[in-house]
Amino acid sequence: MHKRNLLPALYPAALLVMAQMAAAQAKPMPAVQAAVLTIQADKSLAKVSPTLYGLMTEEINHSYDGGLYAELIRNRAMQHDPSAVPAWAALPEWPLVLIGSARATATLDAKDGPSAELTRSLKLTVQQADADNPAGVRNDGFWGIPLRPNTTYSGSLYAKANAGAAGPLTVRLVNNNTGATIATAQIPTLSPEWKQYGFTLKTGTIAASEDNHFELAAAHPGTYWLDMVSLFPPTYNNTPNGNRVDLMEKLAAMHPAFLRLPGGNYLEGNTIAQRFRWRQTLGPLVDRPTHMSPWGYRSSDGLGLLEYLKWCEDLHMQPVLAVYAGYSLRGEHVAPGKDLQPYVQSALDEIEYVTGSAQTRWGEERVKDGHPAPFPLTYIEVGNEDNFDKSNSYDVRFTQFYDAIRKQYPHLQIIATAPVKSRTPDVIDEHYYRTPEEFFNDASHYDQASRKGPKIFVGEWATMEGSPTPDMGAALSDAAWMTGLERNSDLVIMAAYAPLLVNVHPMAMQWTPNLIGYDALHNYGSPSYYAQVLFSNHLGTEVTGSALAGAGPRLYESVTRDEAKHILYVKIVNAASAPQSLKIHIAGVHGIDSHARLLELHGHSMEETNTLADPMRIAPVSSSIAGVASSFQRSIPPDSISVFEIHYH
Ligand code: AHR
């Protein structure tokens, strides 16, 4: 952990003074006059939405393949190209493994695969090889194969061999720098028919590194066909076909209430044919055809509908299920009426898959897939950003979905992605990608908004500053915006930062900024991530009466309380470059504990940020503060987000 984050817990006051002095030296700004925050602690303005903070996710920036989904092998199903086998062979960066006198070629066999869905495979033709001179292919995973010491990796592959080439096949994990074999296993004999083979690779006392590759090699001349070559590290909760542990832990720390799945453009696809087809993401991996994501690469669909739902289960989130609504990104749309009906039926079937009992057609399918219990479902979202549909067909398309869903599932809350007139949606999904300036100036966006219409889901939002992840300035503007969401969470019932995840390899990224960054082995949370963690972990149950007077520029507040725990959460964002003296008056309680917990996220400039190399440069610092009373004064540092946890009785 960075030194800066340890010290303040020990010497909060000293550090605060030092930070203020440093800030004052860097930018000589006079402290502005004391502002006054008056809290009427017994005044409940509204209930805080318990689902306010959640996650929005899609396959972008290698969020799943090469990200959360723990599979280590890239293009495992040989589906990435109709005439080549990228990631395995054919290009200079993907050389064959030819040891000593070995000779071989590797091509795509476009007509032979292990299932009706995977009809292509890698054909390895070995002209010359023996035990000391093997021939084969390698895979460098998603910019490296991350290996940790004393760890077991579970692998499997589909293979067949021509009559004279019965094996063995050797699988190896090899260090790129030393060429040392880190782990090895053998598949002794191969059948002439497609068959699945399993293997395990166990590392010893190595240093953790992602500078490794995977090899598959033969020790005999012959022809070998390979497909669905898979390798998993231990996963979160040891779930087969599961998720990366470190990233799941990062997400768990956010205590998200929901997961919007699948979100964004990924639901729609560039074309209707490339939409997210939930049925094709179910069942054995060998039966998933994979599909082209709108972000320029092919999705393995290993993280499919059921895996999304298990992800919800793992992190105690409720799914917000987005169904394809007949509009795709390049402008194609399905005509409302009879053409749209199969898509409406598909949405109803999807809901049945998620929620139906074993006695229903699709519930039975889910049971077969290994999940007998139905999943809870409250929200269903129809489409994504249908305001971009220039045919203006959304109103009619939405109506068709709305009527069918309402009829069969009257208890579901239906979310529209653009304003509609023909029906009243329960919730509207609004997206905000803005500059810091815009968020700072619009932090009270919902303060005066009408409460008579649908509830609001801010289904995607982010301050557009920092790359590949947001900087401190963005975190401040995010936090300023969140004070407004929180104060108005009777109306804004859910909100999600987007995009959530980014593999920071330059070849992996399509969008910036993103909340959490990683490579094959490491990860870090951006300052905005920590702003989310602070807000989400101190939500409260009631929006409490509060008023700020005499504040300098860019001071924002939100006050909530937890009725059961008798805690006031006072959130202050000082996005100005000067400290702000703040008098806090708390009325409407019998007494207040003289010590409170203060959590502070603090930067030295707007541009300061976290990176893979310096992951905790900006992270919340917790301290206990004394002198808390019904009236007390604090200096709020510049460029800071503070959460006071004040116990009352
Ligand atoms: O979050 C990135 C993209 O922004 C989403 O895919 C889309 O919904 C929005 O335009």
XYZ file of C-alpha atoms and ligand atoms in Angstrom:
659
model
C 0.000 0.000 0.000
C 1.199 3.534 -0.679
C 2.664 5.300 2.356
C 0.281 8.158 2.014
C -2.649 5.908 2.736
C -1.295 4.441 5.940
C -0.121 7.537 7.734
C -3.317 9.530 8.007
C -4.978 6.805 10.042
C -2.236 7.332 12.618
C -1.806 11.081 12.478
C -4.930 12.470 10.856
C -4.656 16.026 12.092
C -0.941 16.323 11.272
C -1.454 14.904 7.824
C -4.373 17.173 7.171
C -2.283 20.190 8.058
C 0.588 18.930 5.904
C -1.767 18.343 3.006
C -3.197 21.810 3.380
C 0.278 23.319 3.553
C 1.355 21.406 0.463
C -1.736 22.523 -1.395
C -1.231 26.080 -0.237
C 2.380 26.037 -1.397
C 1.483 24.608 -4.783
C -1.360 27.036 -5.352
C -1.396 30.040 -3.055
C -5.115 30.434 -2.564
C -6.721 32.141 0.413
C -9.039 29.943 2.477
C -12.570 31.064 1.800
C -14.890 32.123 4.612
C -16.509 29.433 6.751
C -19.519 27.817 5.178
C -22.366 26.461 7.293
C -24.016 23.088 6.825
C -27.200 22.816 8.842
C -28.550 19.296 9.286
C -32.041 18.661 10.556
C -31.343 15.077 11.575
C -34.941 14.198 12.477
C -36.260 15.474 9.157
C -36.626 12.763 6.552
C -37.048 14.255 3.084
C -37.345 10.913 1.327
C -36.336 7.276 1.480
C -32.933 6.545 0.011
C -33.281 4.036 -2.784
C -31.616 0.838 -1.522
C -30.749 0.028 -5.134
C -29.132 3.381 -5.876
C -25.640 2.128 -6.730
C -25.071 -0.786 -9.077
C -23.095 -1.981 -12.059
C -23.521 -1.598 -15.792
C -21.573 -4.042 -17.898
C -20.931 -5.157 -21.443
C -18.172 -6.749 -23.546
C -16.087 -3.630 -24.236
C -12.362 -3.010 -23.577
C -11.981 -6.793 -23.053
C -14.206 -6.531 -20.009
C -14.995 -10.240 -20.059
C -12.623 -12.036 -22.479
C -9.250 -10.856 -21.232
C -10.960 -9.395 -18.175
C -13.510 -10.601 -15.657
C -14.142 -13.957 -17.325
C -11.211 -16.036 -16.116
C -10.488 -17.983 -19.344
C -6.787 -17.623 -20.185
C -6.786 -18.830 -23.807
C -7.600 -16.408 -26.592
C -9.617 -17.568 -29.606
C -10.119 -20.874 -27.854
C -12.918 -21.886 -30.248
C -11.049 -20.905 -33.459
C -13.991 -18.692 -34.429
C -12.222 -15.353 -34.664
C -11.551 -15.395 -38.390
C -13.227 -17.373 -41.195
C -9.925 -18.159 -42.895
C -7.169 -18.008 -40.249
C -6.419 -18.896 -36.635
C -5.430 -15.634 -34.975
C -3.828 -15.918 -31.529
C -2.518 -19.373 -32.472
C -0.682 -19.318 -35.781
C -0.147 -17.717 -39.141
C 1.098 -14.252 -38.210
C 4.689 -13.416 -37.132
C 3.514 -12.574 -33.604
C 1.934 -16.013 -33.323
C 4.785 -18.359 -34.344
C 4.538 -22.130 -34.396
C 6.394 -24.156 -31.817
C 9.082 -25.965 -33.802
C 11.836 -27.397 -31.624
C 15.059 -28.604 -33.275
C 14.342 -30.525 -36.461
C 10.524 -30.390 -36.117
C 8.482 -29.283 -39.151
C 4.765 -28.452 -39.201
C 2.089 -26.124 -40.541
C -1.072 -24.853 -38.880
C -4.153 -23.664 -40.742
C -7.841 -23.201 -40.168
C -10.002 -26.140 -41.180
C -13.187 -24.285 -41.953
C -15.220 -27.466 -42.395
C -14.426 -29.618 -39.385
C -15.196 -28.897 -35.756
C -16.404 -30.659 -32.601
C -20.059 -29.523 -32.644
C -22.828 -28.182 -34.829
C -21.976 -24.691 -33.559
C -18.191 -24.933 -33.749
C -17.568 -26.096 -37.295
C -14.053 -24.692 -37.625
C -10.883 -25.989 -35.996
C -7.145 -25.593 -36.004
C -5.490 -28.202 -38.232
C -1.923 -28.956 -37.232
C -0.034 -30.929 -39.862
C 3.202 -32.264 -38.447
C 5.672 -33.433 -41.087
C 8.494 -34.194 -38.715
C 8.628 -34.442 -34.893
C 9.799 -36.710 -32.104
C 9.881 -36.551 -28.309
C 12.956 -34.299 -28.300
C 11.852 -32.223 -31.261
C 8.120 -31.510 -30.796
C 5.976 -29.457 -33.167
C 2.921 -27.470 -32.218
C 1.202 -24.164 -31.583
C 1.287 -21.565 -28.846
C -1.197 -19.113 -27.386
C -0.216 -15.940 -25.577
C -3.628 -15.441 -24.049
C -4.870 -11.932 -23.540
C -1.521 -10.159 -23.607
C 0.168 -12.785 -21.466
C -0.782 -15.851 -19.472
C -0.812 -14.814 -15.797
C 0.689 -17.454 -13.514
C 0.970 -17.514 -9.752
C 3.080 -19.790 -7.565
C 1.767 -23.165 -6.344
C -1.464 -22.857 -8.266
C -3.463 -25.442 -10.202
C -4.796 -24.496 -13.624
C -7.633 -26.597 -15.106
C -7.498 -27.206 -18.820
C -9.473 -29.015 -21.465
C -9.515 -29.305 -25.228
C -11.343 -31.009 -28.047
C -9.095 -32.921 -30.417
C -8.893 -35.672 -32.981
C -5.992 -37.116 -34.931
C -5.641 -39.027 -38.193
C -5.072 -42.764 -37.902
C -1.294 -42.657 -37.760
C -1.093 -39.863 -35.191
C -2.540 -41.165 -31.975
C -0.587 -38.878 -29.649
C 0.723 -37.985 -27.249
C -0.006 -34.264 -27.127
C 1.975 -32.277 -24.608
C 0.622 -29.101 -23.030
C 3.063 -26.716 -21.382
C 3.177 -23.359 -19.680
C 6.379 -21.615 -20.661
C 8.041 -18.450 -19.390
C 8.600 -16.012 -22.254
C 11.852 -14.603 -20.915
C 13.678 -17.739 -19.834
C 11.989 -20.357 -22.020
C 11.632 -22.458 -18.843
C 8.756 -24.918 -18.646
C 6.666 -23.930 -15.634
C 4.149 -26.774 -15.798
C 3.462 -29.629 -18.164
C 0.874 -32.358 -18.774
C 0.231 -35.002 -21.412
C -2.732 -36.312 -23.315
C -1.397 -39.802 -24.024
C -3.649 -40.976 -26.843
C -6.002 -39.235 -29.226
C -9.058 -40.712 -30.876
C -9.738 -40.305 -34.630
C -13.141 -38.846 -33.590
C -13.694 -35.521 -31.834
C -13.403 -36.005 -28.098
C -12.842 -33.751 -25.082
C -9.690 -34.228 -22.995
C -8.954 -32.694 -19.613
C -5.625 -31.820 -18.018
C -4.255 -29.882 -15.091
C -1.127 -27.764 -14.913
C 0.371 -27.000 -11.523
C 2.948 -24.307 -10.945
C 5.702 -24.532 -8.333
C 7.591 -21.830 -6.503
C 7.664 -19.297 -9.330
C 7.335 -15.539 -9.083
C 3.894 -14.335 -10.172
C 4.106 -13.059 -13.739
C 2.038 -12.674 -16.895
C 5.054 -13.077 -19.124
C 4.206 -16.642 -20.107
C 2.572 -18.551 -22.921
C 0.727 -21.826 -23.424
C 1.985 -24.533 -25.802
C 0.367 -27.576 -27.337
C 2.760 -29.841 -29.209
C 2.911 -33.285 -30.822
C 5.815 -35.737 -30.735
C 4.790 -37.654 -33.890
C 4.196 -36.746 -37.513
C 0.511 -36.731 -38.432
C -2.534 -34.465 -38.648
C -4.198 -33.136 -35.519
C -7.385 -31.086 -35.214
C -7.772 -28.903 -32.124
C -10.654 -26.831 -30.789
C -12.145 -25.280 -27.639
C -8.760 -25.208 -25.948
C -9.420 -23.811 -22.494
C -7.390 -23.058 -19.394
C -8.724 -21.608 -16.155
C -6.995 -20.416 -12.996
C -8.844 -20.799 -9.681
C -11.979 -18.667 -9.954
C -14.131 -16.631 -7.565
C -15.979 -19.065 -5.282
C -14.261 -21.834 -7.294
C -17.037 -21.692 -9.879
C -16.296 -23.728 -13.008
C -16.242 -21.424 -16.041
C -16.125 -18.584 -13.538
C -14.686 -15.152 -12.931
C -11.310 -13.680 -12.008
C -10.917 -13.483 -8.232
C -9.170 -10.099 -7.971
C -11.703 -8.301 -10.169
C -14.676 -9.862 -8.401
C -13.214 -8.682 -5.103
C -12.869 -5.176 -6.509
C -16.519 -5.254 -7.542
C -17.661 -6.782 -4.236
C -16.069 -3.852 -2.394
C -18.484 -1.553 -4.220
C -21.452 -3.387 -2.638
C -23.429 -2.984 -5.825
C -27.185 -3.504 -5.584
C -27.796 -4.507 -9.207
C -26.170 -5.539 -12.474
C -27.556 -4.161 -15.736
C -27.023 -7.085 -18.116
C -26.099 -7.061 -20.869
C -25.790 -3.317 -21.035
C -25.008 -0.812 -23.721
C -24.233 -1.364 -27.351
C -23.390 -4.996 -26.688
C -27.101 -5.766 -26.357
C -27.882 -4.215 -29.718
C -24.931 -5.335 -31.866
C -23.861 -3.477 -34.976
C -26.521 -5.337 -36.948
C -29.614 -7.291 -36.032
C -27.702 -10.513 -36.737
C -25.014 -9.469 -34.264
C -27.367 -8.657 -31.370
C -26.871 -10.404 -28.023
C -28.680 -13.714 -28.654
C -29.141 -15.031 -25.145
C -30.012 -18.581 -26.213
C -26.670 -18.941 -27.967
C -24.809 -18.061 -24.788
C -26.206 -21.013 -22.820
C -25.190 -24.623 -22.295
C -21.852 -26.382 -22.828
C -19.140 -24.090 -24.162
C -18.728 -26.279 -27.223
C -22.319 -25.450 -28.180
C -21.844 -21.669 -28.034
C -21.123 -20.263 -31.498
C -19.521 -17.032 -30.158
C -20.460 -13.698 -31.728
C -19.033 -10.424 -32.966
C -19.328 -7.666 -30.393
C -19.894 -4.084 -31.605
C -16.535 -3.129 -30.098
C -14.471 -4.723 -32.873
C -13.657 -8.155 -31.499
C -15.390 -11.487 -31.127
C -16.941 -12.497 -27.825
C -16.400 -16.073 -26.657
C -19.803 -15.936 -24.930
C -18.239 -17.946 -22.135
C -19.749 -15.283 -19.901
C -23.291 -15.832 -21.140
C -26.735 -15.254 -19.684
C -26.451 -17.858 -16.916
C -22.961 -16.655 -15.967
C -24.284 -13.095 -15.713
C -26.963 -14.335 -13.333
C -24.477 -16.299 -11.239
C -22.328 -13.190 -11.066
C -25.393 -11.453 -9.574
C -25.791 -14.269 -7.092
C -22.117 -14.151 -6.091
C -22.212 -10.431 -5.315
C -25.812 -10.333 -3.998
C -26.949 -8.054 -6.802
C -30.312 -8.132 -8.509
C -30.264 -8.489 -12.278
C -31.626 -5.633 -14.364
C -32.338 -7.665 -17.466
C -32.003 -5.825 -20.772
C -33.843 -7.430 -23.701
C -33.105 -6.763 -27.351
C -35.817 -4.464 -28.660
C -35.405 -4.552 -32.445
C -32.839 -1.799 -33.074
C -29.145 -2.225 -33.854
C -26.369 0.319 -33.959
C -25.885 0.747 -37.686
C -29.489 1.797 -37.959
C -31.274 -1.455 -38.791
C -34.584 -1.859 -37.037
C -37.285 -4.492 -36.978
C -40.679 -3.253 -38.112
C -43.197 -3.216 -35.281
C -46.060 -5.699 -35.644
C -45.663 -9.227 -36.910
C -41.947 -8.837 -37.766
C -41.191 -7.789 -34.209
C -43.306 -10.534 -32.612
C -40.524 -13.206 -32.544
C -38.280 -10.721 -30.728
C -41.011 -10.012 -28.191
C -41.471 -13.753 -27.719
C -37.720 -14.135 -27.298
C -37.821 -11.543 -24.499
C -40.682 -13.396 -22.790
C -38.744 -16.659 -23.094
C -35.673 -14.987 -21.663
C -37.638 -13.761 -18.649
C -38.958 -17.307 -18.248
C -35.415 -18.677 -18.374
C -34.428 -16.310 -15.569
C -37.515 -16.600 -13.366
C -39.538 -19.649 -14.458
C -40.110 -22.794 -12.421
C -38.847 -26.189 -13.561
C -42.334 -26.786 -14.986
C -41.986 -24.050 -17.597
C -40.300 -24.602 -20.979
C -37.401 -22.205 -20.344
C -37.259 -22.705 -16.583
C -36.692 -26.383 -17.328
C -33.846 -25.375 -19.639
C -32.224 -23.383 -16.813
C -32.550 -26.403 -14.505
C -30.811 -28.517 -17.177
C -28.065 -25.898 -17.300
C -27.452 -26.562 -13.620
C -29.415 -23.842 -11.817
C -32.647 -25.243 -10.343
C -33.599 -22.093 -8.408
C -35.226 -19.240 -10.332
C -33.497 -15.871 -10.056
C -35.278 -12.853 -8.548
C -36.176 -10.245 -11.147
C -37.836 -6.870 -10.686
C -36.602 -4.722 -13.584
C -36.665 -5.390 -17.278
C -35.143 -2.898 -19.717
C -36.400 -2.730 -23.292
C -33.442 -1.968 -25.583
C -30.558 0.466 -25.190
C -30.325 4.130 -26.212
C -33.233 3.812 -28.632
C -33.211 7.592 -28.954
C -30.591 6.950 -31.682
C -33.148 5.083 -33.817
C -33.706 7.567 -36.646
C -36.777 5.661 -37.848
C -38.480 6.867 -34.643
C -39.989 3.428 -34.226
C -39.174 3.029 -30.526
C -42.504 4.245 -29.233
C -44.351 1.547 -31.173
C -41.723 -1.128 -30.545
C -41.697 -0.332 -26.832
C -45.486 -0.551 -26.721
C -45.432 -4.028 -28.229
C -42.875 -5.239 -25.673
C -44.556 -3.397 -22.817
C -47.996 -4.893 -23.467
C -46.682 -8.438 -23.801
C -44.460 -8.244 -20.709
C -47.117 -6.501 -18.614
C -49.669 -9.146 -19.545
C -47.488 -12.128 -18.659
C -45.439 -10.582 -15.847
C -47.566 -7.814 -14.294
C -45.226 -7.424 -11.316
C -42.175 -6.481 -13.418
C -41.034 -2.861 -13.585
C -40.471 -1.943 -17.232
C -37.687 0.446 -18.192
C -37.729 2.511 -21.400
C -34.467 3.759 -22.907
C -35.965 6.850 -24.563
C -39.044 8.963 -23.927
C -42.255 7.289 -25.134
C -45.791 8.599 -25.407
C -48.020 5.587 -26.038
C -47.373 3.904 -22.698
C -46.035 5.141 -19.376
C -42.906 3.188 -18.516
C -42.221 2.523 -14.854
C -38.683 3.807 -15.240
C -36.689 5.798 -17.832
C -33.011 5.080 -18.439
C -31.008 8.292 -18.887
C -27.315 8.399 -19.874
C -24.851 11.189 -19.073
C -21.301 11.298 -20.391
C -20.088 14.769 -19.459
C -17.128 17.024 -18.801
C -16.249 17.854 -15.189
C -17.506 21.380 -15.810
C -20.894 20.098 -16.906
C -21.335 17.817 -13.909
C -20.132 20.485 -11.456
C -22.616 22.944 -12.892
C -25.465 20.459 -12.993
C -25.081 18.639 -9.672
C -28.560 19.808 -8.698
C -30.007 18.403 -11.949
C -32.786 16.446 -10.213
C -33.466 18.791 -7.296
C -36.465 20.394 -8.961
C -37.429 17.511 -11.273
C -41.068 16.445 -11.396
C -42.007 13.480 -9.244
C -45.139 12.772 -11.278
C -43.625 10.749 -14.127
C -41.579 7.541 -14.301
C -38.720 6.901 -11.904
C -35.203 7.484 -13.251
C -32.460 4.955 -13.846
C -29.182 6.716 -14.668
C -28.104 3.561 -16.466
C -24.790 4.965 -17.735
C -22.873 7.980 -16.593
C -19.274 9.127 -16.214
C -17.110 12.220 -16.171
C -15.159 12.096 -19.424
C -11.700 12.910 -18.149
C -8.637 10.690 -17.752
C -7.366 7.753 -19.754
C -7.640 4.799 -19.535
C -9.259 5.515 -16.179
C -10.534 8.740 -14.614
C -8.285 11.140 -12.701
C -8.929 12.942 -9.409
C -10.705 15.803 -11.163
C -13.136 13.324 -12.670
C -13.635 11.652 -9.290
C -14.544 15.023 -7.785
C -17.046 15.797 -10.485
C -18.445 12.249 -10.217
C -18.855 12.762 -6.481
C -20.490 16.160 -6.952
C -22.968 14.513 -9.364
C -23.577 11.650 -6.921
C -24.523 14.062 -4.119
C -27.361 15.125 -6.424
C -28.348 11.539 -7.230
C -28.417 10.697 -3.557
C -30.434 13.736 -2.470
C -32.962 12.788 -5.132
C -32.940 9.055 -4.748
C -36.696 8.983 -4.240
C -36.739 9.748 -7.992
C -33.391 8.338 -9.149
C -33.776 4.774 -7.996
C -30.681 3.314 -9.689
C -27.441 4.608 -11.194
C -24.398 2.955 -12.717
C -21.031 4.295 -13.836
C -20.000 3.168 -17.330
C -17.898 1.579 -18.636
C -16.957 -0.477 -15.623
C -13.868 -2.388 -16.754
C -10.839 -1.885 -18.995
C -7.905 -4.061 -19.908
C -5.308 -1.303 -20.156
C -3.228 -2.965 -22.865
C -3.295 -0.450 -25.752
C -4.715 -3.089 -28.105
C -7.517 -3.961 -25.694
C -9.250 -0.664 -25.195
C -12.038 0.991 -27.173
C -13.362 3.571 -24.710
C -12.040 5.903 -22.079
C -12.347 6.564 -19.197
C -13.353 3.378 -17.368
C -13.752 2.693 -13.656
C -11.377 -0.235 -13.012
C -8.173 -0.985 -14.926
C -6.173 -4.218 -15.168
C -3.771 -6.303 -17.160
C -3.597 -10.094 -17.167
C -2.298 -10.216 -13.580
C -2.859 -6.925 -11.744
C -5.681 -4.435 -11.272
C -6.375 -1.029 -9.782
C -9.321 1.149 -8.929
C -9.394 4.680 -10.319
C -10.094 7.640 -8.025
C -13.654 7.491 -9.390
C -13.837 3.843 -8.292
C -13.007 4.914 -4.742
C -15.585 7.691 -4.938
C -18.156 5.011 -5.823
C -16.982 2.786 -2.972
C -17.283 5.664 -0.507
C -20.777 6.609 -1.607
C -22.111 3.100 -1.965
C -20.791 1.909 1.392
C -22.356 4.846 3.237
C -25.768 4.958 1.671
C -28.174 5.368 4.583
C -31.905 4.815 4.500
C -33.341 8.361 4.633
C -32.446 11.550 2.826
C -32.016 13.943 5.730
C -32.825 17.641 5.769
C -29.707 19.707 5.102
C -28.832 23.173 3.846
C -25.495 24.666 2.876
C -24.899 28.405 3.234
C -21.961 30.688 2.564
C -19.950 28.079 0.636
C -17.127 28.945 -1.720
C -17.224 27.618 -5.269
C -17.608 23.902 -5.901
C -18.634 22.685 -2.491
C -21.269 19.937 -2.597
C -23.087 18.016 0.102
C -25.484 15.199 0.707
C -26.696 13.991 4.083
C -28.431 10.694 4.731
C -29.035 8.712 7.873
C -29.365 5.070 8.711
C -32.385 4.838 10.951
C -31.587 1.438 12.421
C -27.917 2.099 13.039
C -28.394 5.693 14.217
C -25.682 6.986 11.916
C -25.602 10.206 9.942
C -23.605 10.063 6.718
C -22.409 13.530 5.798
C -20.753 13.643 2.389
C -18.819 16.749 1.424
C -17.092 17.295 -1.905
C -14.645 20.182 -2.063
C -13.666 20.462 -5.716
C -12.062 23.871 -5.235
C -8.324 24.418 -5.003
C -8.585 26.048 -1.553
C -9.496 24.468 1.773
C -13.024 25.163 2.884
C -13.764 25.862 6.517
C -17.092 24.269 7.358
C -19.295 24.656 10.417
C -21.600 21.691 10.838
C -24.754 22.208 12.932
C -26.779 19.113 13.738
C -30.285 19.630 15.124
C -33.056 17.172 15.931
C -31.117 14.540 17.930
C -30.723 13.903 21.667
C -26.986 13.500 21.564
C -23.984 12.896 19.341
C -20.875 10.742 19.892
C -17.866 13.004 20.279
C -15.791 10.792 17.988
C -16.754 10.164 14.390
C -15.179 8.247 11.553
C -13.927 10.287 8.644
C -13.207 8.721 5.277
C -11.375 10.972 2.923
C -10.340 10.691 -0.703
C -7.831 13.367 -1.426
C -5.689 14.331 -4.416
C -2.955 16.899 -4.835
C -4.213 18.034 -8.210
C -7.064 17.393 -10.575
C -4.759 15.419 -12.868
C -3.411 13.050 -10.213
C -4.507 9.485 -10.748
C -3.993 5.778 -10.059
C -2.264 3.374 -12.426
C -1.183 -0.265 -12.528
C 2.216 0.865 -11.281
C 0.804 3.111 -8.546
C -2.589 1.577 -7.791
C -3.253 3.156 -4.375
C -1.884 6.642 -4.925
C -5.380 7.989 -4.362
C -7.418 5.800 -2.034
C -9.745 6.446 0.891
C -8.067 7.174 4.190
C -9.960 6.359 7.363
C -9.452 8.184 10.640
C -11.225 8.830 13.881
C -11.931 12.483 14.572
C -12.601 14.031 17.959
C -14.585 17.081 18.984
C -17.745 16.147 17.138
C -20.808 17.814 18.667
C -24.110 19.348 17.679
C -21.996 22.198 16.419
C -18.418 21.696 15.282
C -16.036 23.014 12.674
C -13.723 21.294 10.199
C -11.422 22.373 7.444
C -12.258 20.449 4.299
C -9.116 20.004 2.188
C -9.038 21.113 -1.438
C -9.673 18.429 -4.076
C -11.261 16.085 -1.571
C -14.262 13.874 -0.970
C -15.139 13.410 2.713
C -17.640 11.098 4.343
C -18.336 11.699 8.027
C -19.922 8.782 9.866
C -21.554 10.406 12.901
C -23.339 8.334 15.553
C -26.345 9.947 17.201
C -28.963 8.975 19.749
O -20.572 2.847 -22.184
C -20.151 2.843 -23.492
C -21.305 3.005 -24.491
O -21.896 4.251 -24.335
C -22.438 2.039 -24.325
O -22.190 0.825 -24.947
C -23.580 2.754 -24.962
O -24.816 2.417 -24.410
C -23.250 4.205 -24.744
O -23.403 4.948 -25.884
